[in-house]
């Protein structure tokens, strides 16, 4: 492996954001978002989790969760507020973590993956669950293929070249082992049963054309989670890697805005935080309130 | 025709539960229909023309309807997703529009504060910064944050939240202490030190004499300005 894998940490104000990357990937895939949040004043931390990040031997999902919890506790000891942000399986890990640490300020779920059911997943994908219990477990690795989670053609070509050269690129690994996939499935199953108990502020951002996890994943969470401050944003010009694709600026800006609003809301106890002077926004908020879900 | 009922059932299941349950229902319908409703009844071993007709026609018709409904359902799902994207963008637009209106309001207030200060430059007593930054400006713009911090620091010499004006030294220190703890928009009465020529000039606005020969009561007006750099209270001697 030629590319170095190391924790990204940017010191900022008293609101820290723990950012969890995708399965067997690296902090690189959250680099842009971390930099943006840091510019907005947040303290950001994208840790390397032993047994989860690329380059370390696969471990059980309980170890992933323990490692993420340690990172959370370290931040919570130093900073007034800690929010959790996850990408792909990292979003599922973020949900499990926020269930374990309900005092977290907010959780942002980017391209949440509870099931590999996107349009680019091969029909025989379910066989891999069974292959885990066969001798293939240590021999077979699921190989990523085009479009690599990217709608942007130029970036996709660059990533394809990087994947041919190295084991992983800035948008993820070129292959994923069966044990890692199996543990990810266990994590997703565990999270599905915990979602209802989660009350933290929640932001969901998902692309409707996500080739890895279909929109059913965020819909399930949005309909099940117990958050009172829930915002769902759908994208239509990205695939799975929304932190690197065409709409990464929107993802970064909306994440920063949401985390700040969540902080202000909890500090002042005032729903929404900012004063609403736009009549159209006030009308929309009333409509959403009437629908029974404060999603704005 | 027994196939019609099973066909309707398969289409309904396709509509409400999806493709796989509908196909399962269709296959089950072939077996159940042929076994129970195609003569000879309750016999699987005997196949005649009516059995073949049923086994061919029912799945064929059911498949056509299931395929059509599946296509419609997928188009509907896609349309709902696109509507969700439009809704998300609309809400983002509204939030940004709200931010823009707040920023414009803050800029207008800043201009009003500047006009106010230049208009009453000789009569204001003090400026109090209520907060370093309005809560809603946090994180929206790093540039404005730095600017906000700088401008507040520029008007907030010691004591930390009070900036003295030209008439600051004319007011009794006790009143200054009182006002710095409890200043609010509206009218206030303060004592100006007597003997001061400026105080004597300002005594055109004197409302009464408390009997204290050393000080004169004047009416002061306090106004609040919600600027992009924070909220300020400006206290000036009334006209």
PDB file of C-alpha atoms in Angstrom, chain A:
ATOM      1  CA  UNK A   1       0.000   0.000   0.000  1.00  0.00           C
ATOM      2  CA  UNK A   2       1.648   3.188  -1.129  1.00  0.00           C
ATOM      3  CA  UNK A   3      -0.782   5.782   0.118  1.00  0.00           C
ATOM      4  CA  UNK A   4      -0.361   6.648   3.787  1.00  0.00           C
ATOM      5  CA  UNK A   5      -3.331   6.170   6.113  1.00  0.00           C
ATOM      6  CA  UNK A   6      -3.408   8.520   9.045  1.00  0.00           C
ATOM      7  CA  UNK A   7      -5.866  10.347  11.238  1.00  0.00           C
ATOM      8  CA  UNK A   8      -6.994  13.783  10.091  1.00  0.00           C
ATOM      9  CA  UNK A   9      -7.363  16.253  12.928  1.00  0.00           C
ATOM     10  CA  UNK A  10      -8.088  19.967  12.738  1.00  0.00           C
ATOM     11  CA  UNK A  11      -8.357  22.056  15.881  1.00  0.00           C
ATOM     12  CA  UNK A  12     -11.295  24.443  15.987  1.00  0.00           C
ATOM     13  CA  UNK A  13     -13.921  25.661  18.443  1.00  0.00           C
ATOM     14  CA  UNK A  14     -15.738  23.771  21.179  1.00  0.00           C
ATOM     15  CA  UNK A  15     -17.908  21.812  18.759  1.00  0.00           C
ATOM     16  CA  UNK A  16     -15.997  18.749  17.604  1.00  0.00           C
ATOM     17  CA  UNK A  17     -17.100  16.493  14.765  1.00  0.00           C
ATOM     18  CA  UNK A  18     -16.042  12.862  14.788  1.00  0.00           C
ATOM     19  CA  UNK A  19     -16.082  11.659  11.189  1.00  0.00           C
ATOM     20  CA  UNK A  20     -16.204   7.960  10.340  1.00  0.00           C
ATOM     21  CA  UNK A  21     -15.163   6.843   6.886  1.00  0.00           C
ATOM     22  CA  UNK A  22     -16.525   3.903   4.891  1.00  0.00           C
ATOM     23  CA  UNK A  23     -15.762   0.215   5.205  1.00  0.00           C
ATOM     24  CA  UNK A  24     -12.085  -0.757   4.736  1.00  0.00           C
ATOM     25  CA  UNK A  25     -11.428   2.733   3.442  1.00  0.00           C
ATOM     26  CA  UNK A  26      -9.373   5.611   4.788  1.00  0.00           C
ATOM     27  CA  UNK A  27      -9.832   9.133   6.198  1.00  0.00           C
ATOM     28  CA  UNK A  28      -8.956  10.429   2.737  1.00  0.00           C
ATOM     29  CA  UNK A  29     -12.542  10.066   1.565  1.00  0.00           C
ATOM     30  CA  UNK A  30     -13.652  12.616   4.160  1.00  0.00           C
ATOM     31  CA  UNK A  31     -10.753  14.993   3.621  1.00  0.00           C
ATOM     32  CA  UNK A  32     -12.742  17.640   1.733  1.00  0.00           C
ATOM     33  CA  UNK A  33     -15.598  17.644   4.236  1.00  0.00           C
ATOM     34  CA  UNK A  34     -13.177  17.782   7.178  1.00  0.00           C
ATOM     35  CA  UNK A  35     -11.401  20.753   5.657  1.00  0.00           C
ATOM     36  CA  UNK A  36     -14.670  22.573   4.987  1.00  0.00           C
ATOM     37  CA  UNK A  37     -15.961  21.991   8.517  1.00  0.00           C
ATOM     38  CA  UNK A  38     -12.633  23.101   9.893  1.00  0.00           C
ATOM     39  CA  UNK A  39     -12.840  26.319   7.868  1.00  0.00           C
ATOM     40  CA  UNK A  40     -16.274  26.859   9.382  1.00  0.00           C
ATOM     41  CA  UNK A  41     -14.769  26.703  12.854  1.00  0.00           C
ATOM     42  CA  UNK A  42     -15.472  23.111  13.884  1.00  0.00           C
ATOM     43  CA  UNK A  43     -12.886  20.820  15.395  1.00  0.00           C
ATOM     44  CA  UNK A  44     -12.745  17.826  13.074  1.00  0.00           C
ATOM     45  CA  UNK A  45     -11.340  14.373  13.634  1.00  0.00           C
ATOM     46  CA  UNK A  46     -11.315  11.579  11.048  1.00  0.00           C
ATOM     47  CA  UNK A  47      -9.696   8.723  12.945  1.00  0.00           C
ATOM     48  CA  UNK A  48      -8.014   5.562  11.794  1.00  0.00           C
ATOM     49  CA  UNK A  49      -9.930   2.730  13.441  1.00  0.00           C
ATOM     50  CA  UNK A  50      -7.992  -0.437  13.970  1.00  0.00           C
ATOM     51  CA  UNK A  51      -9.737  -3.397  12.331  1.00  0.00           C
ATOM     52  CA  UNK A  52     -11.963  -1.130  10.260  1.00  0.00           C
ATOM     53  CA  UNK A  53      -9.702   1.198   8.314  1.00  0.00           C
ATOM     54  CA  UNK A  54      -7.817  -0.097   5.285  1.00  0.00           C
ATOM     55  CA  UNK A  55      -4.469  -1.595   6.067  1.00  0.00           C
ATOM     56  CA  UNK A  56      -5.413  -3.234   9.356  1.00  0.00           C
ATOM     57  CA  UNK A  57      -6.512  -6.804   9.899  1.00  0.00           C
ATOM     58  CA  UNK A  58     -10.292  -7.197   9.904  1.00  0.00           C
ATOM     59  CA  UNK A  59     -11.899  -7.413  13.296  1.00  0.00           C
ATOM     60  CA  UNK A  60     -15.418  -7.926  14.591  1.00  0.00           C
ATOM     61  CA  UNK A  61     -17.799  -4.997  14.374  1.00  0.00           C
ATOM     62  CA  UNK A  62     -17.807  -4.760  18.182  1.00  0.00           C
ATOM     63  CA  UNK A  63     -14.144  -3.766  17.939  1.00  0.00           C
ATOM     64  CA  UNK A  64     -15.020  -1.101  15.375  1.00  0.00           C
ATOM     65  CA  UNK A  65     -17.596   0.279  17.726  1.00  0.00           C
ATOM     66  CA  UNK A  66     -15.228   0.173  20.697  1.00  0.00           C
ATOM     67  CA  UNK A  67     -12.546   1.987  18.722  1.00  0.00           C
ATOM     68  CA  UNK A  68     -15.040   4.638  17.582  1.00  0.00           C
ATOM     69  CA  UNK A  69     -16.299   5.009  21.157  1.00  0.00           C
ATOM     70  CA  UNK A  70     -12.760   5.608  22.410  1.00  0.00           C
ATOM     71  CA  UNK A  71     -12.304   8.322  19.810  1.00  0.00           C
ATOM     72  CA  UNK A  72     -15.631   9.861  20.817  1.00  0.00           C
ATOM     73  CA  UNK A  73     -14.755   9.797  24.521  1.00  0.00           C
ATOM     74  CA  UNK A  74     -11.389  11.400  23.833  1.00  0.00           C
ATOM     75  CA  UNK A  75     -13.116  14.253  22.006  1.00  0.00           C
ATOM     76  CA  UNK A  76     -15.904  14.546  24.586  1.00  0.00           C
ATOM     77  CA  UNK A  77     -13.300  14.948  27.326  1.00  0.00           C
ATOM     78  CA  UNK A  78     -11.782  17.952  25.577  1.00  0.00           C
ATOM     79  CA  UNK A  79     -14.676  19.643  23.813  1.00  0.00           C
ATOM     80  CA  UNK A  80     -18.037  20.950  24.921  1.00  0.00           C
ATOM     81  CA  UNK A  81     -20.017  19.263  22.126  1.00  0.00           C
ATOM     82  CA  UNK A  82     -19.274  16.323  19.904  1.00  0.00           C
ATOM     83  CA  UNK A  83     -21.250  15.457  16.797  1.00  0.00           C
ATOM     84  CA  UNK A  84     -20.797  12.317  14.747  1.00  0.00           C
ATOM     85  CA  UNK A  85     -20.716  12.134  10.991  1.00  0.00           C
ATOM     86  CA  UNK A  86     -20.439   8.930   8.967  1.00  0.00           C
ATOM     87  CA  UNK A  87     -20.165   7.965   5.341  1.00  0.00           C
ATOM     88  CA  UNK A  88     -21.595   4.717   3.961  1.00  0.00           C
ATOM     89  CA  UNK A  89     -20.989   1.930   6.508  1.00  0.00           C
ATOM     90  CA  UNK A  90     -19.410   4.663   8.611  1.00  0.00           C
ATOM     91  CA  UNK A  91     -22.921   6.143   8.862  1.00  0.00           C
ATOM     92  CA  UNK A  92     -24.194   2.843  10.242  1.00  0.00           C
ATOM     93  CA  UNK A  93     -21.281   2.902  12.672  1.00  0.00           C
ATOM     94  CA  UNK A  94     -22.219   6.481  13.579  1.00  0.00           C
ATOM     95  CA  UNK A  95     -25.761   5.350  14.388  1.00  0.00           C
ATOM     96  CA  UNK A  96     -24.452   2.526  16.569  1.00  0.00           C
ATOM     97  CA  UNK A  97     -22.122   4.985  18.305  1.00  0.00           C
ATOM     98  CA  UNK A  98     -24.813   7.579  18.906  1.00  0.00           C
ATOM     99  CA  UNK A  99     -26.984   4.828  20.349  1.00  0.00           C
ATOM    100  CA  UNK A 100     -24.162   4.010  22.755  1.00  0.00           C
ATOM    101  CA  UNK A 101     -23.423   7.667  23.478  1.00  0.00           C
ATOM    102  CA  UNK A 102     -26.811   9.443  23.398  1.00  0.00           C
ATOM    103  CA  UNK A 103     -25.253  12.650  24.753  1.00  0.00           C
ATOM    104  CA  UNK A 104     -23.751  13.315  21.304  1.00  0.00           C
ATOM    105  CA  UNK A 105     -24.905  16.610  19.857  1.00  0.00           C
ATOM    106  CA  UNK A 106     -26.028  15.424  16.417  1.00  0.00           C
ATOM    107  CA  UNK A 107     -25.479  12.720  13.858  1.00  0.00           C
ATOM    108  CA  UNK A 108     -24.986  13.229  10.128  1.00  0.00           C
ATOM    109  CA  UNK A 109     -25.579  10.220   7.909  1.00  0.00           C
ATOM    110  CA  UNK A 110     -24.031  10.495   4.450  1.00  0.00           C
ATOM    111  CA  UNK A 111     -24.909   7.776   1.930  1.00  0.00           C
ATOM    112  CA  UNK A 112     -26.109   5.569   4.754  1.00  0.00           C
ATOM    113  CA  UNK A 113     -25.647   1.877   3.955  1.00  0.00           C
ATOM    114  CA  UNK A 114     -27.640  -0.682   5.876  1.00  0.00           C
ATOM    115  CA  UNK A 115     -27.915  -2.987   2.863  1.00  0.00           C
ATOM    116  CA  UNK A 116     -25.922  -3.265  -0.319  1.00  0.00           C
ATOM    117  CA  UNK A 117     -28.932  -2.913  -2.594  1.00  0.00           C
ATOM    118  CA  UNK A 118     -27.972  -0.206  -5.077  1.00  0.00           C
ATOM    119  CA  UNK A 119     -28.389  -0.549  -8.805  1.00  0.00           C
ATOM    120  CA  UNK A 120     -24.718  -1.461  -9.434  1.00  0.00           C
ATOM    121  CA  UNK A 121     -24.629  -4.291  -6.922  1.00  0.00           C
ATOM    122  CA  UNK A 122     -24.559  -7.619  -8.824  1.00  0.00           C
ATOM    123  CA  UNK A 123     -27.536  -9.905  -8.381  1.00  0.00           C
ATOM    124  CA  UNK A 124     -25.342 -12.629  -6.903  1.00  0.00           C
ATOM    125  CA  UNK A 125     -24.193 -10.326  -4.100  1.00  0.00           C
ATOM    126  CA  UNK A 126     -26.261 -12.280  -1.577  1.00  0.00           C
ATOM    127  CA  UNK A 127     -24.091 -15.347  -2.270  1.00  0.00           C
ATOM    128  CA  UNK A 128     -21.194 -13.558  -0.604  1.00  0.00           C
ATOM    129  CA  UNK A 129     -23.024 -13.815   2.720  1.00  0.00           C
ATOM    130  CA  UNK A 130     -22.951 -17.587   2.357  1.00  0.00           C
ATOM    131  CA  UNK A 131     -19.419 -17.627   0.960  1.00  0.00           C
ATOM    132  CA  UNK A 132     -18.268 -16.251   4.305  1.00  0.00           C
ATOM    133  CA  UNK A 133     -19.022 -19.632   5.835  1.00  0.00           C
ATOM    134  CA  UNK A 134     -16.979 -21.458   3.195  1.00  0.00           C
ATOM    135  CA  UNK A 135     -13.206 -21.720   2.600  1.00  0.00           C
ATOM    136  CA  UNK A 136     -13.581 -18.701   0.328  1.00  0.00           C
ATOM    137  CA  UNK A 137     -13.707 -16.547   3.449  1.00  0.00           C
ATOM    138  CA  UNK A 138      -9.991 -15.847   3.487  1.00  0.00           C
ATOM    139  CA  UNK A 139      -9.369 -16.189  -0.251  1.00  0.00           C
ATOM    140  CA  UNK A 140     -12.036 -14.168  -2.009  1.00  0.00           C
ATOM    141  CA  UNK A 141     -12.208 -10.375  -2.017  1.00  0.00           C
ATOM    142  CA  UNK A 142     -15.102  -8.410  -3.453  1.00  0.00           C
ATOM    143  CA  UNK A 143     -13.669  -6.157  -6.146  1.00  0.00           C
ATOM    144  CA  UNK A 144     -15.026  -2.654  -6.661  1.00  0.00           C
ATOM    145  CA  UNK A 145     -15.844  -1.791 -10.237  1.00  0.00           C
ATOM    146  CA  UNK A 146     -16.975   1.238 -12.208  1.00  0.00           C
ATOM    147  CA  UNK A 147     -18.531   3.684 -11.471  1.00  0.00           C
ATOM    148  CA  UNK A 148     -16.645   3.545  -8.115  1.00  0.00           C
ATOM    149  CA  UNK A 149     -19.389   5.608  -6.500  1.00  0.00           C
ATOM    150  CA  UNK A 150     -18.690   8.586  -8.731  1.00  0.00           C
ATOM    151  CA  UNK A 151     -20.858  10.303 -11.271  1.00  0.00           C
ATOM    152  CA  UNK A 152     -18.137  12.733 -12.237  1.00  0.00           C
ATOM    153  CA  UNK A 153     -16.456  11.180 -15.288  1.00  0.00           C
ATOM    154  CA  UNK A 154     -13.104  12.891 -14.893  1.00  0.00           C
ATOM    155  CA  UNK A 155     -12.803  11.952 -11.244  1.00  0.00           C
ATOM    156  CA  UNK A 156     -13.946   8.408 -12.019  1.00  0.00           C
ATOM    157  CA  UNK A 157     -11.184   7.982 -14.606  1.00  0.00           C
ATOM    158  CA  UNK A 158      -8.650   9.279 -12.110  1.00  0.00           C
ATOM    159  CA  UNK A 159      -9.902   6.900  -9.434  1.00  0.00           C
ATOM    160  CA  UNK A 160      -9.865   3.970 -11.871  1.00  0.00           C
ATOM    161  CA  UNK A 161      -6.210   4.628 -12.566  1.00  0.00           C
ATOM    162  CA  UNK A 162      -5.470   4.952  -8.847  1.00  0.00           C
ATOM    163  CA  UNK A 163      -7.251   1.664  -8.117  1.00  0.00           C
ATOM    164  CA  UNK A 164      -5.191  -0.147 -10.730  1.00  0.00           C
ATOM    165  CA  UNK A 165      -2.033   1.208  -9.131  1.00  0.00           C
ATOM    166  CA  UNK A 166      -2.825   0.917  -5.407  1.00  0.00           C
ATOM    167  CA  UNK A 167      -4.993  -1.083  -3.064  1.00  0.00           C
ATOM    168  CA  UNK A 168      -7.226   1.887  -2.465  1.00  0.00           C
ATOM    169  CA  UNK A 169      -7.905   5.380  -3.658  1.00  0.00           C
ATOM    170  CA  UNK A 170      -9.262   8.520  -2.036  1.00  0.00           C
ATOM    171  CA  UNK A 171     -12.820   7.227  -2.500  1.00  0.00           C
ATOM    172  CA  UNK A 172     -12.251   3.789  -1.034  1.00  0.00           C
ATOM    173  CA  UNK A 173     -10.585   0.429  -1.406  1.00  0.00           C
ATOM    174  CA  UNK A 174     -10.303  -1.523  -4.658  1.00  0.00           C
ATOM    175  CA  UNK A 175     -11.282  -4.741  -2.878  1.00  0.00           C
ATOM    176  CA  UNK A 176     -13.140  -5.609   0.316  1.00  0.00           C
ATOM    177  CA  UNK A 177     -12.631  -8.866   2.169  1.00  0.00           C
ATOM    178  CA  UNK A 178     -15.511 -11.196   2.976  1.00  0.00           C
ATOM    179  CA  UNK A 179     -15.020 -10.943   6.759  1.00  0.00           C
ATOM    180  CA  UNK A 180     -15.292  -7.142   6.516  1.00  0.00           C
ATOM    181  CA  UNK A 181     -18.502  -7.449   4.477  1.00  0.00           C
ATOM    182  CA  UNK A 182     -19.879  -9.947   6.950  1.00  0.00           C
ATOM    183  CA  UNK A 183     -19.152  -7.684   9.901  1.00  0.00           C
ATOM    184  CA  UNK A 184     -20.722  -4.773   8.047  1.00  0.00           C
ATOM    185  CA  UNK A 185     -23.894  -6.830   7.602  1.00  0.00           C
ATOM    186  CA  UNK A 186     -23.889  -7.658  11.318  1.00  0.00           C
ATOM    187  CA  UNK A 187     -23.460  -3.989  12.155  1.00  0.00           C
ATOM    188  CA  UNK A 188     -26.334  -3.008   9.861  1.00  0.00           C
ATOM    189  CA  UNK A 189     -28.604  -5.646  11.405  1.00  0.00           C
ATOM    190  CA  UNK A 190     -27.729  -4.406  14.871  1.00  0.00           C
ATOM    191  CA  UNK A 191     -28.348  -0.773  13.912  1.00  0.00           C
ATOM    192  CA  UNK A 192     -31.748  -1.529  12.397  1.00  0.00           C
ATOM    193  CA  UNK A 193     -32.996  -2.631  15.778  1.00  0.00           C
ATOM    194  CA  UNK A 194     -31.524   0.402  17.569  1.00  0.00           C
ATOM    195  CA  UNK A 195     -32.702   3.227  15.319  1.00  0.00           C
ATOM    196  CA  UNK A 196     -35.983   3.818  17.123  1.00  0.00           C
ATOM    197  CA  UNK A 197     -34.194   4.556  20.384  1.00  0.00           C
ATOM    198  CA  UNK A 198     -32.056   7.329  18.880  1.00  0.00           C
ATOM    199  CA  UNK A 199     -33.244  10.834  19.807  1.00  0.00           C
ATOM    200  CA  UNK A 200     -30.305  12.987  18.654  1.00  0.00           C
ATOM    201  CA  UNK A 201     -30.595  15.616  15.957  1.00  0.00           C
ATOM    202  CA  UNK A 202     -30.145  13.858  12.654  1.00  0.00           C
ATOM    203  CA  UNK A 203     -29.136  14.911   9.165  1.00  0.00           C
ATOM    204  CA  UNK A 204     -29.488  12.464   6.287  1.00  0.00           C
ATOM    205  CA  UNK A 205     -27.932  13.179   2.902  1.00  0.00           C
ATOM    206  CA  UNK A 206     -28.332  10.602   0.161  1.00  0.00           C
ATOM    207  CA  UNK A 207     -28.162  10.486  -3.621  1.00  0.00           C
ATOM    208  CA  UNK A 208     -31.214   9.076  -5.360  1.00  0.00           C
ATOM    209  CA  UNK A 209     -28.909   7.368  -7.884  1.00  0.00           C
ATOM    210  CA  UNK A 210     -26.664   5.845  -5.250  1.00  0.00           C
ATOM    211  CA  UNK A 211     -25.311   2.704  -6.899  1.00  0.00           C
ATOM    212  CA  UNK A 212     -24.345   1.006  -3.631  1.00  0.00           C
ATOM    213  CA  UNK A 213     -27.194   1.652  -1.227  1.00  0.00           C
ATOM    214  CA  UNK A 214     -30.654   2.399  -2.488  1.00  0.00           C
ATOM    215  CA  UNK A 215     -32.834   5.223  -1.134  1.00  0.00           C
ATOM    216  CA  UNK A 216     -34.658   2.608   0.955  1.00  0.00           C
ATOM    217  CA  UNK A 217     -31.808   2.798   3.482  1.00  0.00           C
ATOM    218  CA  UNK A 218     -32.241   6.469   4.440  1.00  0.00           C
ATOM    219  CA  UNK A 219     -36.012   6.173   4.116  1.00  0.00           C
ATOM    220  CA  UNK A 220     -36.012   3.418   6.704  1.00  0.00           C
ATOM    221  CA  UNK A 221     -33.988   5.531   9.128  1.00  0.00           C
ATOM    222  CA  UNK A 222     -35.969   8.704   8.449  1.00  0.00           C
ATOM    223  CA  UNK A 223     -39.224   6.908   9.177  1.00  0.00           C
ATOM    224  CA  UNK A 224     -37.926   5.064  12.244  1.00  0.00           C
ATOM    225  CA  UNK A 225     -35.593   7.393  14.087  1.00  0.00           C
ATOM    226  CA  UNK A 226     -36.905   9.223  17.148  1.00  0.00           C
ATOM    227  CA  UNK A 227     -35.198  12.567  16.438  1.00  0.00           C
ATOM    228  CA  UNK A 228     -37.229  15.727  16.783  1.00  0.00           C
ATOM    229  CA  UNK A 229     -34.824  17.677  14.579  1.00  0.00           C
ATOM    230  CA  UNK A 230     -34.495  15.591  11.437  1.00  0.00           C
ATOM    231  CA  UNK A 231     -33.470  16.893   8.038  1.00  0.00           C
ATOM    232  CA  UNK A 232     -33.277  14.796   4.878  1.00  0.00           C
ATOM    233  CA  UNK A 233     -31.527  16.090   1.780  1.00  0.00           C
ATOM    234  CA  UNK A 234     -31.700  14.226  -1.510  1.00  0.00           C
ATOM    235  CA  UNK A 235     -29.114  14.713  -4.234  1.00  0.00           C
ATOM    236  CA  UNK A 236     -29.512  13.923  -7.915  1.00  0.00           C
ATOM    237  CA  UNK A 237     -26.092  14.573  -9.421  1.00  0.00           C
ATOM    238  CA  UNK A 238     -24.003  12.178  -7.355  1.00  0.00           C
ATOM    239  CA  UNK A 239     -23.578   8.478  -6.746  1.00  0.00           C
ATOM    240  CA  UNK A 240     -22.438   6.864  -3.512  1.00  0.00           C
ATOM    241  CA  UNK A 241     -19.340   8.945  -2.711  1.00  0.00           C
ATOM    242  CA  UNK A 242     -21.201  12.180  -2.116  1.00  0.00           C
ATOM    243  CA  UNK A 243     -18.248  13.723  -0.266  1.00  0.00           C
ATOM    244  CA  UNK A 244     -16.135  13.554  -3.421  1.00  0.00           C
ATOM    245  CA  UNK A 245     -18.640  13.732  -6.254  1.00  0.00           C
ATOM    246  CA  UNK A 246     -20.330  16.582  -8.116  1.00  0.00           C
ATOM    247  CA  UNK A 247     -22.332  17.842  -5.149  1.00  0.00           C
ATOM    248  CA  UNK A 248     -19.683  17.698  -2.456  1.00  0.00           C
ATOM    249  CA  UNK A 249     -19.951  21.447  -1.858  1.00  0.00           C
ATOM    250  CA  UNK A 250     -23.661  21.089  -1.092  1.00  0.00           C
ATOM    251  CA  UNK A 251     -22.946  18.168   1.226  1.00  0.00           C
ATOM    252  CA  UNK A 252     -20.265  20.111   3.091  1.00  0.00           C
ATOM    253  CA  UNK A 253     -22.281  23.320   3.350  1.00  0.00           C
ATOM    254  CA  UNK A 254     -25.470  21.639   4.496  1.00  0.00           C
ATOM    255  CA  UNK A 255     -23.613  19.502   7.025  1.00  0.00           C
ATOM    256  CA  UNK A 256     -21.931  22.571   8.505  1.00  0.00           C
ATOM    257  CA  UNK A 257     -25.215  24.507   8.611  1.00  0.00           C
ATOM    258  CA  UNK A 258     -27.073  21.634  10.228  1.00  0.00           C
ATOM    259  CA  UNK A 259     -24.449  21.025  12.899  1.00  0.00           C
ATOM    260  CA  UNK A 260     -24.362  24.718  13.770  1.00  0.00           C
ATOM    261  CA  UNK A 261     -28.167  24.949  13.877  1.00  0.00           C
ATOM    262  CA  UNK A 262     -28.292  21.895  16.084  1.00  0.00           C
ATOM    263  CA  UNK A 263     -25.771  23.485  18.441  1.00  0.00           C
ATOM    264  CA  UNK A 264     -27.671  26.773  18.595  1.00  0.00           C
ATOM    265  CA  UNK A 265     -30.987  25.009  19.045  1.00  0.00           C
ATOM    266  CA  UNK A 266     -29.723  23.012  21.985  1.00  0.00           C
ATOM    267  CA  UNK A 267     -28.044  26.073  23.491  1.00  0.00           C
ATOM    268  CA  UNK A 268     -31.023  28.399  23.232  1.00  0.00           C
ATOM    269  CA  UNK A 269     -33.788  25.823  23.386  1.00  0.00           C
ATOM    270  CA  UNK A 270     -35.320  27.585  20.419  1.00  0.00           C
ATOM    271  CA  UNK A 271     -36.432  25.347  17.576  1.00  0.00           C
ATOM    272  CA  UNK A 272     -34.581  26.100  14.384  1.00  0.00           C
ATOM    273  CA  UNK A 273     -32.079  28.478  15.968  1.00  0.00           C
ATOM    274  CA  UNK A 274     -32.101  31.248  13.406  1.00  0.00           C
ATOM    275  CA  UNK A 275     -34.907  33.758  13.280  1.00  0.00           C
ATOM    276  CA  UNK A 276     -37.215  33.135  10.342  1.00  0.00           C
ATOM    277  CA  UNK A 277     -37.833  36.290   8.364  1.00  0.00           C
ATOM    278  CA  UNK A 278     -38.654  34.696   5.018  1.00  0.00           C
ATOM    279  CA  UNK A 279     -42.400  34.243   4.677  1.00  0.00           C
ATOM    280  CA  UNK A 280     -41.921  31.381   2.241  1.00  0.00           C
ATOM    281  CA  UNK A 281     -39.692  29.553   4.705  1.00  0.00           C
ATOM    282  CA  UNK A 282     -42.152  30.166   7.522  1.00  0.00           C
ATOM    283  CA  UNK A 283     -44.924  28.714   5.347  1.00  0.00           C
ATOM    284  CA  UNK A 284     -42.799  25.690   4.482  1.00  0.00           C
ATOM    285  CA  UNK A 285     -41.958  25.104   8.141  1.00  0.00           C
ATOM    286  CA  UNK A 286     -45.645  25.219   8.999  1.00  0.00           C
ATOM    287  CA  UNK A 287     -46.353  22.681   6.249  1.00  0.00           C
ATOM    288  CA  UNK A 288     -43.651  20.382   7.591  1.00  0.00           C
ATOM    289  CA  UNK A 289     -44.940  20.784  11.130  1.00  0.00           C
ATOM    290  CA  UNK A 290     -48.413  19.912   9.886  1.00  0.00           C
ATOM    291  CA  UNK A 291     -47.004  16.781   8.288  1.00  0.00           C
ATOM    292  CA  UNK A 292     -45.814  15.820  11.729  1.00  0.00           C
ATOM    293  CA  UNK A 293     -42.101  15.687  11.004  1.00  0.00           C
ATOM    294  CA  UNK A 294     -39.820  18.628  11.646  1.00  0.00           C
ATOM    295  CA  UNK A 295     -37.618  17.953   8.656  1.00  0.00           C
ATOM    296  CA  UNK A 296     -36.685  21.506   7.728  1.00  0.00           C
TER     297      UNK A 296
END
